[in-house]
């Protein structure tokens, strides 16, 4: 389903007026909305799929990092998975997804950081919980001291490896 979400994003996009542009061969149904807070949402329905997926592009990447804090966007990418006010236990989102045949990941590039997950779509209540957990990444991340120290080391290690 992450592939489904990625494929949907690759073949359909919407312009500033929320007009959806897609291939004529794409049989999925799309709806676009702009929320009161300016967040743009693209919904995709594929009746042939048993999976649901969601993604969030925060439109902040490595080129947005302040010169004195290089790697900040990548660091935040890591930290958002490590607990929120509503779900403070590290790994609880991954455990929830594992229990519901799902997975998650994220990536940071030069101008964007994208977070995504997929899961079984058979139970609307479970999907609703997955979306609530995912949304809490962006509304109430914890950034605990223990996770901060550990992830700073992880980011530095990844950066050093990429330089080789």
CSV table of C-alpha atoms in Angstrom, one decimal:
chain,number,residue,atom,x,y,z
A,1,UNK,CA,0.0,0.0,0.0
A,2,UNK,CA,3.0,2.3,0.5
A,3,UNK,CA,3.6,1.5,-3.1
A,4,UNK,CA,-0.1,2.3,-3.7
A,5,UNK,CA,0.2,5.6,-2.0
A,6,UNK,CA,3.4,6.4,-3.9
A,7,UNK,CA,1.9,5.3,-7.2
A,8,UNK,CA,-1.2,7.4,-6.6
A,9,UNK,CA,0.9,10.4,-5.8
A,10,UNK,CA,3.0,9.8,-8.9
A,11,UNK,CA,0.1,9.6,-11.4
A,12,UNK,CA,-2.2,12.1,-9.9
A,13,UNK,CA,-1.6,15.5,-8.5
A,14,UNK,CA,-3.6,18.6,-8.1
A,15,UNK,CA,-3.0,22.2,-9.1
A,16,UNK,CA,-3.5,25.3,-7.0
A,17,UNK,CA,-7.2,25.3,-7.7
A,18,UNK,CA,-7.5,21.7,-6.4
A,19,UNK,CA,-8.0,20.4,-9.9
A,20,UNK,CA,-6.9,16.8,-10.1
A,21,UNK,CA,-4.7,15.9,-13.0
A,22,UNK,CA,-4.3,12.1,-13.8
A,23,UNK,CA,-3.8,9.7,-16.6
A,24,UNK,CA,-6.9,8.7,-18.5
A,25,UNK,CA,-6.0,5.0,-17.8
A,26,UNK,CA,-6.1,5.6,-14.0
A,27,UNK,CA,-9.4,4.2,-12.9
A,28,UNK,CA,-9.1,5.2,-9.2
A,29,UNK,CA,-11.3,7.9,-7.8
A,30,UNK,CA,-9.7,11.1,-6.4
A,31,UNK,CA,-10.9,14.0,-4.3
A,32,UNK,CA,-8.9,17.1,-3.4
A,33,UNK,CA,-9.5,19.5,-0.6
A,34,UNK,CA,-7.7,22.4,1.0
A,35,UNK,CA,-8.4,22.6,4.7
A,36,UNK,CA,-8.9,25.8,6.7
A,37,UNK,CA,-5.3,25.6,7.9
A,38,UNK,CA,-4.0,25.5,4.3
A,39,UNK,CA,-3.2,21.8,4.3
A,40,UNK,CA,-3.9,20.3,0.9
A,41,UNK,CA,-5.4,16.8,0.9
A,42,UNK,CA,-5.6,14.3,-1.9
A,43,UNK,CA,-7.8,11.3,-1.3
A,44,UNK,CA,-7.6,8.3,-3.6
A,45,UNK,CA,-10.0,5.3,-3.6
A,46,UNK,CA,-9.2,2.0,-5.2
A,47,UNK,CA,-12.0,-0.5,-4.7
A,48,UNK,CA,-9.7,-3.3,-5.9
A,49,UNK,CA,-7.3,-2.8,-3.0
A,50,UNK,CA,-7.5,-4.3,0.5
A,51,UNK,CA,-5.0,-1.8,1.9
A,52,UNK,CA,-5.1,1.9,3.0
A,53,UNK,CA,-2.2,4.3,2.9
A,54,UNK,CA,-1.5,7.9,3.9
A,55,UNK,CA,1.4,10.2,3.4
A,56,UNK,CA,2.3,13.7,4.6
A,57,UNK,CA,4.8,15.9,2.8
A,58,UNK,CA,5.8,18.7,5.1
A,59,UNK,CA,7.6,20.6,2.3
A,60,UNK,CA,10.7,21.2,4.4
A,61,UNK,CA,13.9,19.4,3.5
A,62,UNK,CA,17.7,19.6,3.8
A,63,UNK,CA,17.9,23.0,2.0
A,64,UNK,CA,15.7,24.4,4.7
A,65,UNK,CA,18.2,23.6,7.5
A,66,UNK,CA,19.8,26.6,9.2
A,67,UNK,CA,23.5,26.8,8.3
A,68,UNK,CA,24.4,26.2,12.0
A,69,UNK,CA,22.1,23.1,12.3
A,70,UNK,CA,22.7,21.0,9.2
A,71,UNK,CA,20.7,17.8,9.3
A,72,UNK,CA,17.7,19.3,11.3
A,73,UNK,CA,15.0,18.2,8.8
A,74,UNK,CA,16.4,14.6,8.8
A,75,UNK,CA,16.7,14.6,12.6
A,76,UNK,CA,13.0,15.7,12.8
A,77,UNK,CA,12.1,12.9,10.4
A,78,UNK,CA,13.5,10.4,12.8
A,79,UNK,CA,12.1,12.0,16.0
A,80,UNK,CA,8.5,12.1,14.9
A,81,UNK,CA,8.3,8.3,15.0
A,82,UNK,CA,9.5,8.1,18.6
A,83,UNK,CA,6.5,9.0,20.6
A,84,UNK,CA,3.7,11.7,20.9
A,85,UNK,CA,1.7,13.1,23.7
A,86,UNK,CA,-1.2,10.7,23.0
A,87,UNK,CA,1.1,7.7,22.2
A,88,UNK,CA,4.2,8.2,24.3
A,89,UNK,CA,5.7,4.7,24.0
A,90,UNK,CA,8.5,4.5,21.5
A,91,UNK,CA,7.6,1.9,18.8
A,92,UNK,CA,3.9,2.0,19.5
A,93,UNK,CA,3.0,3.2,16.0
A,94,UNK,CA,5.2,0.5,14.4
A,95,UNK,CA,3.6,-2.1,16.7
A,96,UNK,CA,0.1,-0.9,15.8
A,97,UNK,CA,1.0,-1.2,12.1
A,98,UNK,CA,2.6,-4.6,12.5
A,99,UNK,CA,-0.6,-5.8,14.3
A,100,UNK,CA,-2.6,-4.5,11.3
A,101,UNK,CA,-0.4,-5.8,8.4
A,102,UNK,CA,1.2,-2.4,7.9
A,103,UNK,CA,4.4,-0.6,7.8
A,104,UNK,CA,5.7,3.0,7.7
A,105,UNK,CA,8.7,5.0,6.6
A,106,UNK,CA,9.9,8.5,5.7
A,107,UNK,CA,12.5,10.2,3.7
A,108,UNK,CA,14.1,13.6,3.6
A,109,UNK,CA,15.3,15.1,0.3
A,110,UNK,CA,16.4,18.6,-0.6
A,111,UNK,CA,13.0,20.3,-0.4
A,112,UNK,CA,10.7,17.8,1.2
A,113,UNK,CA,10.3,15.4,4.1
A,114,UNK,CA,7.7,12.8,3.4
A,115,UNK,CA,6.2,10.4,6.0
A,116,UNK,CA,3.9,7.5,5.0
A,117,UNK,CA,2.3,4.4,6.2
A,118,UNK,CA,0.0,1.6,5.0
A,119,UNK,CA,-2.1,-1.0,6.6
A,120,UNK,CA,-5.0,-3.4,6.2
A,121,UNK,CA,-8.2,-1.5,5.3
A,122,UNK,CA,-10.7,-4.1,6.3
A,123,UNK,CA,-11.6,-2.4,9.7
A,124,UNK,CA,-12.6,1.3,9.4
A,125,UNK,CA,-12.0,1.8,13.2
A,126,UNK,CA,-8.5,0.5,12.9
A,127,UNK,CA,-7.8,2.8,10.0
A,128,UNK,CA,-9.2,5.7,11.9
A,129,UNK,CA,-6.8,4.9,14.8
A,130,UNK,CA,-3.9,4.6,12.4
A,131,UNK,CA,-4.7,8.0,11.0
A,132,UNK,CA,-5.1,9.5,14.5
A,133,UNK,CA,-1.7,8.1,15.5
A,134,UNK,CA,-0.1,9.3,12.3
A,135,UNK,CA,-1.6,12.8,12.7
A,136,UNK,CA,-0.2,13.0,16.3
A,137,UNK,CA,3.3,13.0,14.8
A,138,UNK,CA,2.6,16.5,13.5
A,139,UNK,CA,0.5,17.9,16.3
A,140,UNK,CA,2.2,16.7,19.5
A,141,UNK,CA,5.6,14.9,19.0
A,142,UNK,CA,7.6,14.4,22.3
A,143,UNK,CA,11.3,14.8,21.4
A,144,UNK,CA,12.4,13.1,24.6
A,145,UNK,CA,15.9,13.6,25.8
A,146,UNK,CA,16.8,10.0,25.5
A,147,UNK,CA,15.5,9.7,22.0
A,148,UNK,CA,17.2,13.0,21.0
A,149,UNK,CA,20.6,11.9,22.1
A,150,UNK,CA,20.2,8.5,20.4
A,151,UNK,CA,18.9,10.0,17.1
A,152,UNK,CA,21.6,12.7,17.0
A,153,UNK,CA,24.1,9.8,16.9
A,154,UNK,CA,22.1,7.9,14.3
A,155,UNK,CA,21.9,10.9,12.0
A,156,UNK,CA,25.7,11.6,12.4
A,157,UNK,CA,26.4,7.9,11.6
A,158,UNK,CA,24.2,8.0,8.5
A,159,UNK,CA,25.8,11.3,7.4
A,160,UNK,CA,29.3,9.9,7.8
A,161,UNK,CA,28.4,6.7,5.9
A,162,UNK,CA,27.0,8.9,3.0
A,163,UNK,CA,30.3,10.8,2.8
A,164,UNK,CA,32.2,7.6,2.1
